[in-house]
């Protein structure tokens, strides 16, 4: 069988979509659900991870290699083995998914603990990433708060998510061999989801900022103005050219990691993560901007295009390469996104010219977001390159309007505490934290999450993704005025106890995070 003749087949079993292809790898079956963090609200983002763990615990002992994943766009359970074992695995997954609709709060205890061990204490607090900076806490931006309520979710919330998303209408069984005749799927019935278009970006155009982390991150979007095959090839060319420039030629990075997501039928989202040492950050940003501008303006050289094209063609001849393509195809299909066949992609891959890739890379350039490590001050070389790209600095903590009550009331951190040098100012419409190096503003009307721990510390998170942890005990005379200000936060915000449940029999979660 030639690779261009690889066919995908669709069927239906017990009301569930089935997708399969005959691949030269060990037989693998996956139960996919077209739901991930991006489909939730700020209050429930990440709860699909808890559903995944509950299902896997319910399975009991499975005699073949198996695992599960929950991420931004889907939740999946997969195994590799003989047809009889695979049928047993899939049927047990279906039973476990049905059982989740009946879970109790006691059923959640062990899996909360396991997930906390997996993601770490810091994940109980909001973060900032390229997606939340672009979209706020909507769609793909919800990954920044994906476990903030891990210790507060109730069984009722888990059951509601299972009812809405984990059913036959939002499921797909994917197999790398023809599905066994004995396969039956006993998932609860449910309608196919009606998916809204992904939220629009909140960025004003090309932008740059600083955010927690050690890496340089570039991200952008592509529209469907170019065929998907050209868009995929453009991303691969960008990866190869960046790697050649930043690692092979300059020696400034070790890793160039590219990820891409289909947001909806009209848009793709991409991100490139780079790992330069601190002294090379600005040189890497300047060089990356130069590569992006060149590829968007003139396209890759003939040699660059042929090198990437040859590598992709070699990869797809391998069983692992075909399986990777099939996995990507399935991940879009389960969410109702029509994907081209492998033959269609290969036809575009073979015919693409440098000019065909200018448009997709131009989309990336025009929607560019560059993230510097938080403690890095960009120097002139990087700022010039960003300016040439039309990128403006953004600050999600910067106020858009002056306060409604003038100067407000200020409270200084206690002298002999870790809050020394910090000042909180309370206004009728906002909270402002000032330090010797920065000022952070949280508009009360924008707050969507209010989490309180057992020390009385409070995390405030806005829909734009700004977040602040307030420790009232560290500021003189602050607690009562602060509690009064909290009363001004809209009733639509979710208020929760960050440590409502214990992670062990006798000890609550503690954290070193402070304001």
CSV table of C-alpha atoms in Angstrom, one decimal:
chain,number,residue,atom,x,y,z
A,1,UNK,CA,0.0,0.0,0.0
A,2,UNK,CA,1.5,3.4,-1.0
A,3,UNK,CA,1.2,6.2,1.4
A,4,UNK,CA,-0.9,8.2,-1.0
A,5,UNK,CA,-3.6,5.4,-0.9
A,6,UNK,CA,-4.0,5.6,2.9
A,7,UNK,CA,-7.7,5.9,3.4
A,8,UNK,CA,-9.7,6.9,6.4
A,9,UNK,CA,-13.1,5.2,7.0
A,10,UNK,CA,-16.1,6.3,9.0
A,11,UNK,CA,-18.8,4.3,10.5
A,12,UNK,CA,-21.2,4.3,13.4
A,13,UNK,CA,-21.6,1.9,16.3
A,14,UNK,CA,-24.2,2.2,19.0
A,15,UNK,CA,-24.8,5.8,17.9
A,16,UNK,CA,-21.1,6.7,18.3
A,17,UNK,CA,-18.9,7.8,15.4
A,18,UNK,CA,-16.1,5.5,14.5
A,19,UNK,CA,-13.0,6.6,12.5
A,20,UNK,CA,-10.4,4.1,11.4
A,21,UNK,CA,-7.5,3.6,9.1
A,22,UNK,CA,-5.4,0.5,8.5
A,23,UNK,CA,-2.0,1.6,9.8
A,24,UNK,CA,1.2,-0.5,10.0
A,25,UNK,CA,1.6,-0.2,13.8
A,26,UNK,CA,0.4,-2.1,16.8
A,27,UNK,CA,-3.4,-2.0,17.0
A,28,UNK,CA,-4.6,1.0,19.0
A,29,UNK,CA,-8.0,2.2,19.9
A,30,UNK,CA,-8.9,5.5,21.4
A,31,UNK,CA,-12.2,6.8,22.8
A,32,UNK,CA,-12.1,10.6,22.1
A,33,UNK,CA,-14.4,13.2,23.5
A,34,UNK,CA,-14.5,16.6,21.8
A,35,UNK,CA,-14.2,18.6,25.0
A,36,UNK,CA,-11.2,20.3,26.7
A,37,UNK,CA,-10.3,23.2,28.9
A,38,UNK,CA,-11.3,25.7,26.2
A,39,UNK,CA,-14.9,24.6,26.4
A,40,UNK,CA,-15.3,25.4,30.1
A,41,UNK,CA,-15.8,28.6,32.1
A,42,UNK,CA,-13.1,30.2,34.4
A,43,UNK,CA,-14.8,28.4,37.3
A,44,UNK,CA,-14.7,24.9,35.7
A,45,UNK,CA,-11.5,25.1,33.5
A,46,UNK,CA,-9.6,21.9,34.1
A,47,UNK,CA,-12.5,19.9,35.4
A,48,UNK,CA,-12.2,17.5,32.4
A,49,UNK,CA,-8.8,16.5,33.9
A,50,UNK,CA,-10.6,15.3,37.0
A,51,UNK,CA,-13.2,13.4,34.9
A,52,UNK,CA,-10.3,11.8,33.0
A,53,UNK,CA,-8.7,10.6,36.3
A,54,UNK,CA,-12.1,9.3,37.7
A,55,UNK,CA,-12.6,7.3,34.6
A,56,UNK,CA,-9.2,5.8,34.7
A,57,UNK,CA,-9.5,4.8,38.3
A,58,UNK,CA,-12.9,3.2,37.6
A,59,UNK,CA,-11.3,0.9,34.9
A,60,UNK,CA,-9.4,-1.1,37.5
A,61,UNK,CA,-6.6,-3.4,36.2
A,62,UNK,CA,-6.1,-3.3,32.5
A,63,UNK,CA,-3.7,-6.0,31.1
A,64,UNK,CA,-2.6,-4.0,28.0
A,65,UNK,CA,-0.7,-0.7,27.7
A,66,UNK,CA,-3.1,2.2,28.1
A,67,UNK,CA,-3.4,5.8,29.3
A,68,UNK,CA,-5.5,8.9,29.0
A,69,UNK,CA,-5.0,12.6,28.3
A,70,UNK,CA,-7.0,15.7,28.8
A,71,UNK,CA,-6.0,19.0,27.3
A,72,UNK,CA,-7.2,22.2,25.7
A,73,UNK,CA,-9.3,20.7,22.9
A,74,UNK,CA,-10.1,17.1,23.8
A,75,UNK,CA,-10.1,14.3,26.3
A,76,UNK,CA,-9.1,10.8,25.2
A,77,UNK,CA,-8.6,7.3,26.5
A,78,UNK,CA,-6.4,4.9,24.5
A,79,UNK,CA,-4.9,1.4,24.6
A,80,UNK,CA,-2.7,-0.9,22.4
A,81,UNK,CA,-3.3,-4.6,22.3
A,82,UNK,CA,-5.1,-7.5,20.7
A,83,UNK,CA,-8.7,-7.0,19.4
A,84,UNK,CA,-10.3,-8.8,22.3
A,85,UNK,CA,-8.4,-6.8,24.9
A,86,UNK,CA,-9.1,-3.5,23.0
A,87,UNK,CA,-12.9,-4.3,22.9
A,88,UNK,CA,-12.8,-4.9,26.6
A,89,UNK,CA,-10.9,-1.7,27.3
A,90,UNK,CA,-13.3,0.5,25.2
A,91,UNK,CA,-16.4,-1.1,26.8
A,92,UNK,CA,-14.9,-0.5,30.3
A,93,UNK,CA,-14.2,3.2,29.4
A,94,UNK,CA,-17.8,3.6,28.3
A,95,UNK,CA,-19.1,2.1,31.6
A,96,UNK,CA,-16.7,4.3,33.6
A,97,UNK,CA,-17.8,7.4,31.7
A,98,UNK,CA,-21.4,6.5,32.5
A,99,UNK,CA,-20.6,6.0,36.1
A,100,UNK,CA,-19.1,9.6,36.4
A,101,UNK,CA,-22.6,10.9,36.2
A,102,UNK,CA,-23.2,9.4,39.6
A,103,UNK,CA,-20.0,10.3,41.5
A,104,UNK,CA,-20.1,11.6,45.0
A,105,UNK,CA,-17.8,14.0,46.8
A,106,UNK,CA,-16.1,11.1,48.5
A,107,UNK,CA,-15.2,9.7,45.0
A,108,UNK,CA,-13.2,12.8,44.2
A,109,UNK,CA,-10.8,12.7,47.2
A,110,UNK,CA,-8.1,10.4,45.8
A,111,UNK,CA,-8.1,11.9,42.3
A,112,UNK,CA,-7.8,15.4,43.6
A,113,UNK,CA,-4.7,14.3,45.5
A,114,UNK,CA,-3.3,12.5,42.5
A,115,UNK,CA,-3.8,15.5,40.2
A,116,UNK,CA,-2.2,17.8,42.8
A,117,UNK,CA,0.8,15.6,42.8
A,118,UNK,CA,0.9,15.7,39.0
A,119,UNK,CA,0.4,19.5,38.5
A,120,UNK,CA,2.0,20.9,41.7
A,121,UNK,CA,0.8,23.4,44.2
A,122,UNK,CA,1.5,26.4,42.0
A,123,UNK,CA,-1.2,25.2,39.6
A,124,UNK,CA,-3.8,26.1,42.2
A,125,UNK,CA,-3.1,29.7,41.3
A,126,UNK,CA,-3.7,31.5,38.0
A,127,UNK,CA,-0.9,31.8,35.5
A,128,UNK,CA,-0.2,33.7,32.4
A,129,UNK,CA,0.6,32.2,29.0
A,130,UNK,CA,0.6,33.2,25.3
A,131,UNK,CA,-3.1,32.1,25.0
A,132,UNK,CA,-4.5,33.9,28.1
A,133,UNK,CA,-2.6,37.1,27.0
A,134,UNK,CA,-4.2,36.8,23.6
A,135,UNK,CA,-7.8,35.8,24.5
A,136,UNK,CA,-8.2,36.5,28.3
A,137,UNK,CA,-10.0,33.8,30.2
A,138,UNK,CA,-11.9,32.6,27.1
A,139,UNK,CA,-11.4,29.7,24.8
A,140,UNK,CA,-7.8,28.7,24.6
A,141,UNK,CA,-6.9,31.3,27.3
A,142,UNK,CA,-8.6,29.2,30.0
A,143,UNK,CA,-5.6,27.0,30.3
A,144,UNK,CA,-4.1,29.7,32.6
A,145,UNK,CA,-6.7,28.8,35.3
A,146,UNK,CA,-7.1,25.1,34.6
A,147,UNK,CA,-6.7,23.9,38.2
A,148,UNK,CA,-7.4,26.9,40.4
A,149,UNK,CA,-10.5,25.3,41.7
A,150,UNK,CA,-9.1,21.7,41.9
A,151,UNK,CA,-9.7,21.6,45.7
A,152,UNK,CA,-13.2,23.2,45.5
A,153,UNK,CA,-15.0,21.5,42.6
A,154,UNK,CA,-18.0,19.6,43.8
A,155,UNK,CA,-19.3,16.3,42.7
A,156,UNK,CA,-22.4,18.1,41.4
A,157,UNK,CA,-20.2,20.1,39.1
A,158,UNK,CA,-18.4,17.0,37.8
A,159,UNK,CA,-21.7,15.3,37.2
A,160,UNK,CA,-23.0,18.3,35.2
A,161,UNK,CA,-19.9,18.4,33.0
A,162,UNK,CA,-20.2,14.6,32.4
A,163,UNK,CA,-23.9,15.1,31.5
A,164,UNK,CA,-23.2,17.9,29.0
A,165,UNK,CA,-20.0,16.7,27.3
A,166,UNK,CA,-19.2,13.0,27.9
A,167,UNK,CA,-21.8,11.2,25.8
A,168,UNK,CA,-22.3,9.5,22.5
A,169,UNK,CA,-23.0,12.7,20.6
A,170,UNK,CA,-19.6,14.2,21.5
A,171,UNK,CA,-17.6,10.9,21.2
A,172,UNK,CA,-15.6,9.2,18.6
A,173,UNK,CA,-13.8,5.9,18.6
A,174,UNK,CA,-10.6,5.9,16.6
A,175,UNK,CA,-8.9,2.8,15.6
A,176,UNK,CA,-5.7,2.0,13.7
A,177,UNK,CA,-7.2,-1.2,12.4
A,178,UNK,CA,-10.7,-2.1,11.2
A,179,UNK,CA,-12.9,-2.1,14.3
A,180,UNK,CA,-13.7,-5.5,15.7
A,181,UNK,CA,-17.1,-6.9,14.9
A,182,UNK,CA,-17.7,-7.5,18.6
A,183,UNK,CA,-17.3,-3.8,19.5
A,184,UNK,CA,-20.3,-2.3,21.3
A,185,UNK,CA,-20.4,1.2,22.9
A,186,UNK,CA,-22.7,1.8,25.8
A,187,UNK,CA,-22.3,5.5,26.2
A,188,UNK,CA,-25.2,7.7,27.4
A,189,UNK,CA,-27.1,9.3,24.5
A,190,UNK,CA,-26.6,13.0,23.9
A,191,UNK,CA,-26.7,15.6,21.1
A,192,UNK,CA,-23.8,16.7,19.0
A,193,UNK,CA,-22.5,20.0,20.5
A,194,UNK,CA,-23.2,23.2,18.7
A,195,UNK,CA,-19.8,24.9,18.8
A,196,UNK,CA,-19.5,28.7,18.7
A,197,UNK,CA,-16.7,30.3,16.8
A,198,UNK,CA,-13.6,30.7,19.0
A,199,UNK,CA,-13.4,34.2,20.7
A,200,UNK,CA,-11.5,36.9,18.8
A,201,UNK,CA,-8.1,38.1,20.0
A,202,UNK,CA,-8.0,40.9,22.6
A,203,UNK,CA,-4.6,42.1,21.3
A,204,UNK,CA,-4.5,45.4,19.4
A,205,UNK,CA,-2.2,44.0,16.7
A,206,UNK,CA,1.4,42.7,16.9
A,207,UNK,CA,2.4,42.9,20.5
A,208,UNK,CA,5.1,42.0,23.1
A,209,UNK,CA,5.1,41.7,26.8
A,210,UNK,CA,6.9,40.1,29.8
A,211,UNK,CA,5.4,37.1,31.6
A,212,UNK,CA,6.5,34.5,34.2
A,213,UNK,CA,8.8,31.8,32.9
A,214,UNK,CA,12.3,31.3,31.5
A,215,UNK,CA,11.5,30.9,27.9
A,216,UNK,CA,10.9,33.2,24.9
A,217,UNK,CA,7.5,32.4,23.4
A,218,UNK,CA,6.2,33.6,20.0
A,219,UNK,CA,2.6,33.0,19.0
A,220,UNK,CA,0.2,34.0,16.3
A,221,UNK,CA,-2.8,32.9,14.2
A,222,UNK,CA,-3.4,31.8,10.6
A,223,UNK,CA,-6.6,32.2,8.7
A,224,UNK,CA,-8.1,29.9,6.1
A,225,UNK,CA,-7.2,32.2,3.3
A,226,UNK,CA,-4.6,29.6,2.4
A,227,UNK,CA,-5.3,25.8,2.1
A,228,UNK,CA,-4.5,23.8,5.2
A,229,UNK,CA,-1.7,22.0,3.5
A,230,UNK,CA,0.1,25.2,2.8
A,231,UNK,CA,-0.5,26.4,6.4
A,232,UNK,CA,1.0,23.2,7.8
A,233,UNK,CA,3.9,23.4,5.5
A,234,UNK,CA,4.5,27.0,6.4
A,235,UNK,CA,4.7,26.1,10.1
A,236,UNK,CA,7.2,23.3,9.4
A,237,UNK,CA,9.3,25.6,7.3
A,238,UNK,CA,9.3,28.2,10.0
A,239,UNK,CA,10.4,25.6,12.6
A,240,UNK,CA,13.3,24.4,10.4
A,241,UNK,CA,14.5,27.9,9.5
A,242,UNK,CA,14.3,29.1,13.1
A,243,UNK,CA,16.2,26.0,14.3
A,244,UNK,CA,18.8,26.5,11.6
A,245,UNK,CA,19.3,30.2,12.4
A,246,UNK,CA,19.0,30.2,16.2
A,247,UNK,CA,20.7,26.8,17.0
A,248,UNK,CA,22.9,25.8,14.2
A,249,UNK,CA,24.1,29.2,13.1
A,250,UNK,CA,24.0,31.3,16.3
A,251,UNK,CA,24.1,28.6,19.0
A,252,UNK,CA,21.7,30.7,21.1
A,253,UNK,CA,19.1,27.9,21.8
A,254,UNK,CA,18.9,24.2,22.2
A,255,UNK,CA,15.2,23.7,21.6
A,256,UNK,CA,12.7,25.1,19.1
A,257,UNK,CA,9.3,23.7,20.0
A,258,UNK,CA,6.4,24.4,17.7
A,259,UNK,CA,2.7,23.6,18.6
A,260,UNK,CA,-0.4,24.3,16.5
A,261,UNK,CA,-4.1,24.1,17.3
A,262,UNK,CA,-7.2,24.3,15.1
A,263,UNK,CA,-9.3,26.9,16.9
A,264,UNK,CA,-12.3,26.5,14.5
A,265,UNK,CA,-12.8,25.8,10.8
A,266,UNK,CA,-11.4,29.3,10.0
A,267,UNK,CA,-8.4,29.8,12.3
A,268,UNK,CA,-5.3,28.0,13.5
A,269,UNK,CA,-3.3,29.0,16.6
A,270,UNK,CA,0.5,28.4,16.8
A,271,UNK,CA,3.2,28.9,19.3
A,272,UNK,CA,7.0,28.6,19.3
A,273,UNK,CA,8.9,28.1,22.5
A,274,UNK,CA,12.6,28.9,22.6
A,275,UNK,CA,15.1,28.4,25.4
A,276,UNK,CA,17.9,30.9,25.2
A,277,UNK,CA,20.1,31.7,28.2
A,278,UNK,CA,19.4,35.1,29.7
A,279,UNK,CA,22.3,36.9,27.9
A,280,UNK,CA,20.9,35.8,24.5
A,281,UNK,CA,17.2,36.5,24.9
A,282,UNK,CA,17.2,39.8,23.0
A,283,UNK,CA,19.4,38.4,20.2
A,284,UNK,CA,17.1,35.5,19.8
A,285,UNK,CA,14.0,37.7,19.6
A,286,UNK,CA,15.7,40.0,17.0
A,287,UNK,CA,16.8,37.0,14.9
A,288,UNK,CA,13.3,35.3,15.2
A,289,UNK,CA,11.6,38.5,14.1
A,290,UNK,CA,14.0,38.8,11.1
A,291,UNK,CA,13.2,35.2,10.1
A,292,UNK,CA,9.5,35.8,10.3
A,293,UNK,CA,9.7,39.0,8.3
A,294,UNK,CA,11.8,37.4,5.6
A,295,UNK,CA,9.5,34.4,5.2
A,296,UNK,CA,6.4,36.6,5.2
A,297,UNK,CA,7.9,39.0,2.6
A,298,UNK,CA,9.8,36.7,0.1
A,299,UNK,CA,9.0,33.2,1.3
A,300,UNK,CA,11.6,30.6,2.0
A,301,UNK,CA,14.5,30.0,-0.4
A,302,UNK,CA,14.1,27.1,-2.7
A,303,UNK,CA,16.7,25.2,-0.7
A,304,UNK,CA,14.8,25.8,2.6
A,305,UNK,CA,11.5,24.7,1.1
A,306,UNK,CA,13.0,21.5,-0.5
A,307,UNK,CA,14.7,20.5,2.7
A,308,UNK,CA,11.5,20.8,4.7
A,309,UNK,CA,9.4,19.1,2.0
A,310,UNK,CA,11.8,16.2,1.8
A,311,UNK,CA,11.8,15.7,5.5
A,312,UNK,CA,8.0,15.6,5.7
A,313,UNK,CA,7.8,13.1,2.8
A,314,UNK,CA,10.3,10.8,4.6
A,315,UNK,CA,8.4,11.1,7.9
A,316,UNK,CA,5.0,10.2,6.4
A,317,UNK,CA,6.5,7.0,4.9
A,318,UNK,CA,7.1,5.8,8.5
A,319,UNK,CA,4.4,4.0,10.5
A,320,UNK,CA,4.9,6.6,13.3
A,321,UNK,CA,4.6,9.4,10.9
A,322,UNK,CA,1.3,8.1,9.5
A,323,UNK,CA,0.0,7.5,13.0
A,324,UNK,CA,0.9,11.1,13.9
A,325,UNK,CA,-1.0,12.4,10.9
A,326,UNK,CA,-4.0,10.2,11.7
A,327,UNK,CA,-4.0,11.4,15.3
A,328,UNK,CA,-4.1,15.0,14.1
A,329,UNK,CA,-6.9,14.2,11.7
A,330,UNK,CA,-8.9,12.6,14.5
A,331,UNK,CA,-8.4,15.5,16.9
A,332,UNK,CA,-10.0,17.9,14.4
A,333,UNK,CA,-12.7,15.4,13.3
A,334,UNK,CA,-13.9,14.8,16.9
A,335,UNK,CA,-14.7,18.6,17.2
A,336,UNK,CA,-16.5,18.7,13.8
A,337,UNK,CA,-13.6,20.4,11.9
A,338,UNK,CA,-13.3,19.1,8.4
A,339,UNK,CA,-9.7,18.1,7.7
A,340,UNK,CA,-8.2,17.3,4.3
A,341,UNK,CA,-7.3,13.7,3.4
A,342,UNK,CA,-3.7,12.7,3.4
A,343,UNK,CA,-3.7,12.5,-0.4
A,344,UNK,CA,-5.0,16.1,-0.5
A,345,UNK,CA,-2.3,17.3,1.9
A,346,UNK,CA,0.4,15.4,0.0
A,347,UNK,CA,-0.8,17.0,-3.3
A,348,UNK,CA,-0.4,20.5,-1.8
A,349,UNK,CA,2.9,19.6,-0.2
A,350,UNK,CA,4.3,18.5,-3.6
A,351,UNK,CA,3.0,21.6,-5.5
A,352,UNK,CA,3.8,24.3,-2.9
A,353,UNK,CA,6.1,27.1,-4.0
A,354,UNK,CA,7.9,29.7,-1.8
A,355,UNK,CA,5.2,32.2,-2.9
A,356,UNK,CA,2.4,29.9,-1.5
A,357,UNK,CA,3.9,30.2,2.0
A,358,UNK,CA,4.1,34.0,2.2
A,359,UNK,CA,0.5,34.5,3.1
A,360,UNK,CA,0.3,32.0,6.0
A,361,UNK,CA,3.6,33.3,7.5
A,362,UNK,CA,2.3,36.9,6.9
A,363,UNK,CA,-0.7,36.0,9.0
A,364,UNK,CA,1.6,34.9,11.8
A,365,UNK,CA,3.7,38.1,11.5
A,366,UNK,CA,0.6,40.3,11.6
A,367,UNK,CA,-0.8,38.6,14.7
A,368,UNK,CA,2.5,38.1,16.5
A,369,UNK,CA,2.8,38.1,20.3
A,370,UNK,CA,6.3,37.9,21.7
A,371,UNK,CA,6.7,37.0,25.4
A,372,UNK,CA,10.0,37.8,27.2
A,373,UNK,CA,10.8,36.2,30.6
A,374,UNK,CA,9.4,38.5,33.3
A,375,UNK,CA,12.7,39.5,34.8
A,376,UNK,CA,14.2,40.5,31.4
A,377,UNK,CA,14.6,44.1,30.2
A,378,UNK,CA,14.6,44.1,26.4
A,379,UNK,CA,17.6,46.0,24.9
A,380,UNK,CA,17.7,48.2,21.9
A,381,UNK,CA,18.3,45.5,19.3
A,382,UNK,CA,15.2,43.6,20.3
A,383,UNK,CA,13.0,46.7,20.7
A,384,UNK,CA,14.0,47.9,17.2
A,385,UNK,CA,13.1,44.5,15.7
A,386,UNK,CA,9.8,44.5,17.5
A,387,UNK,CA,9.2,48.1,16.4
A,388,UNK,CA,9.9,47.2,12.8
A,389,UNK,CA,7.3,44.4,13.1
A,390,UNK,CA,4.8,46.9,14.4
A,391,UNK,CA,4.7,45.3,17.8
A,392,UNK,CA,3.5,47.3,20.8
A,393,UNK,CA,4.1,46.6,24.5
A,394,UNK,CA,1.0,45.4,26.3
A,395,UNK,CA,0.3,45.3,30.0
A,396,UNK,CA,-2.8,43.6,31.2
A,397,UNK,CA,-2.3,45.2,34.6
A,398,UNK,CA,-2.3,48.7,33.2
A,399,UNK,CA,-5.5,50.8,34.0
A,400,UNK,CA,-7.5,51.9,31.0
A,401,UNK,CA,-9.3,54.7,32.9
A,402,UNK,CA,-8.5,56.8,36.0
A,403,UNK,CA,-10.0,55.8,39.3
A,404,UNK,CA,-13.4,57.1,40.1
A,405,UNK,CA,-12.5,58.3,43.6
A,406,UNK,CA,-9.1,60.1,43.2
A,407,UNK,CA,-6.3,59.0,45.4
A,408,UNK,CA,-8.0,56.2,47.3
A,409,UNK,CA,-6.7,54.7,50.6
A,410,UNK,CA,-3.2,53.3,50.8
A,411,UNK,CA,-1.8,50.6,53.1
A,412,UNK,CA,1.9,49.8,53.5
A,413,UNK,CA,3.3,46.4,54.0
A,414,UNK,CA,4.5,45.6,57.6
A,415,UNK,CA,8.2,46.6,58.0
A,416,UNK,CA,9.4,43.2,59.3
A,417,UNK,CA,7.5,41.1,56.7
A,418,UNK,CA,7.9,39.9,53.2
A,419,UNK,CA,5.5,42.7,52.2
A,420,UNK,CA,8.0,45.4,53.1
A,421,UNK,CA,8.1,48.0,50.3
A,422,UNK,CA,4.7,47.1,48.9
A,423,UNK,CA,1.7,49.4,49.0
A,424,UNK,CA,-1.9,48.5,48.4
A,425,UNK,CA,-4.3,51.3,47.4
A,426,UNK,CA,-8.0,50.6,47.6
A,427,UNK,CA,-10.3,52.6,45.3
A,428,UNK,CA,-14.1,52.3,44.9
A,429,UNK,CA,-13.5,50.6,41.5
A,430,UNK,CA,-10.1,48.9,41.7
A,431,UNK,CA,-7.3,47.5,43.8
A,432,UNK,CA,-3.7,48.7,43.0
A,433,UNK,CA,-0.5,47.1,44.3
A,434,UNK,CA,2.6,49.2,44.0
A,435,UNK,CA,6.2,48.0,44.4
A,436,UNK,CA,9.5,49.6,43.8
A,437,UNK,CA,9.6,48.0,40.3
A,438,UNK,CA,6.0,47.7,39.2
A,439,UNK,CA,2.3,48.7,39.6
A,440,UNK,CA,-0.5,46.2,39.2
A,441,UNK,CA,-4.1,47.3,38.8
A,442,UNK,CA,-7.2,45.0,39.2
A,443,UNK,CA,-10.5,46.6,38.2
A,444,UNK,CA,-13.2,45.2,40.5
A,445,UNK,CA,-15.8,45.0,37.7
A,446,UNK,CA,-13.5,42.7,35.7
A,447,UNK,CA,-13.0,40.1,38.5
A,448,UNK,CA,-14.3,36.6,37.6
A,449,UNK,CA,-12.6,34.5,40.3
A,450,UNK,CA,-12.2,35.2,44.0
A,451,UNK,CA,-10.4,32.4,45.8
A,452,UNK,CA,-9.7,32.5,49.6
A,453,UNK,CA,-7.3,30.1,51.4
A,454,UNK,CA,-7.3,29.2,55.1
A,455,UNK,CA,-4.8,32.0,56.0
A,456,UNK,CA,-7.3,34.5,54.7
A,457,UNK,CA,-5.2,35.3,51.6
A,458,UNK,CA,-7.3,36.1,48.5
A,459,UNK,CA,-6.5,35.5,44.9
A,460,UNK,CA,-8.3,37.8,42.4
A,461,UNK,CA,-8.4,36.9,38.8
A,462,UNK,CA,-9.9,39.1,36.0
A,463,UNK,CA,-11.5,38.1,32.7
A,464,UNK,CA,-8.5,39.6,31.0
A,465,UNK,CA,-6.2,37.2,32.8
A,466,UNK,CA,-4.7,39.7,35.4
A,467,UNK,CA,-4.3,38.0,38.8
A,468,UNK,CA,-3.2,39.1,42.2
A,469,UNK,CA,-2.8,37.3,45.5
A,470,UNK,CA,-3.5,39.5,48.5
A,471,UNK,CA,-2.3,38.7,52.0
A,472,UNK,CA,-4.3,41.1,54.3
A,473,UNK,CA,-2.3,40.2,57.4
A,474,UNK,CA,0.9,41.7,56.0
A,475,UNK,CA,-0.6,45.2,55.7
A,476,UNK,CA,-1.4,47.4,58.6
A,477,UNK,CA,-5.1,48.2,59.1
A,478,UNK,CA,-5.9,46.6,55.8
A,479,UNK,CA,-8.2,43.6,56.5
A,480,UNK,CA,-11.6,45.3,57.1
A,481,UNK,CA,-11.3,47.9,54.3
A,482,UNK,CA,-10.2,45.1,52.0
A,483,UNK,CA,-13.2,43.0,52.9
A,484,UNK,CA,-15.5,46.0,52.2
A,485,UNK,CA,-13.9,46.4,48.8
A,486,UNK,CA,-14.4,42.7,48.0
A,487,UNK,CA,-18.1,43.4,48.5
A,488,UNK,CA,-18.0,45.6,45.4
A,489,UNK,CA,-16.9,42.7,43.1
A,490,UNK,CA,-19.8,41.7,40.8
A,491,UNK,CA,-22.1,38.9,42.0
A,492,UNK,CA,-21.3,37.1,38.7
A,493,UNK,CA,-17.8,36.3,39.9
A,494,UNK,CA,-17.2,32.8,41.3
A,495,UNK,CA,-16.2,32.9,45.0
A,496,UNK,CA,-14.6,29.8,46.3
A,497,UNK,CA,-12.4,28.2,49.0
A,498,UNK,CA,-9.0,27.4,47.6
A,499,UNK,CA,-8.6,24.8,50.3
A,500,UNK,CA,-12.1,23.5,50.9
A,501,UNK,CA,-10.9,19.9,51.0
A,502,UNK,CA,-7.8,18.4,52.4
A,503,UNK,CA,-5.1,16.8,50.3
A,504,UNK,CA,-4.4,14.3,53.1
A,505,UNK,CA,-6.3,13.1,56.1
A,506,UNK,CA,-5.0,15.8,58.5
A,507,UNK,CA,-3.2,18.5,56.6
A,508,UNK,CA,-4.5,21.3,54.3
A,509,UNK,CA,-2.7,22.6,51.2
A,510,UNK,CA,-0.3,25.4,51.9
A,511,UNK,CA,1.5,27.6,49.4
A,512,UNK,CA,4.5,29.9,49.4
A,513,UNK,CA,2.8,32.3,46.9
A,514,UNK,CA,2.3,35.7,48.3
A,515,UNK,CA,1.3,39.1,47.1
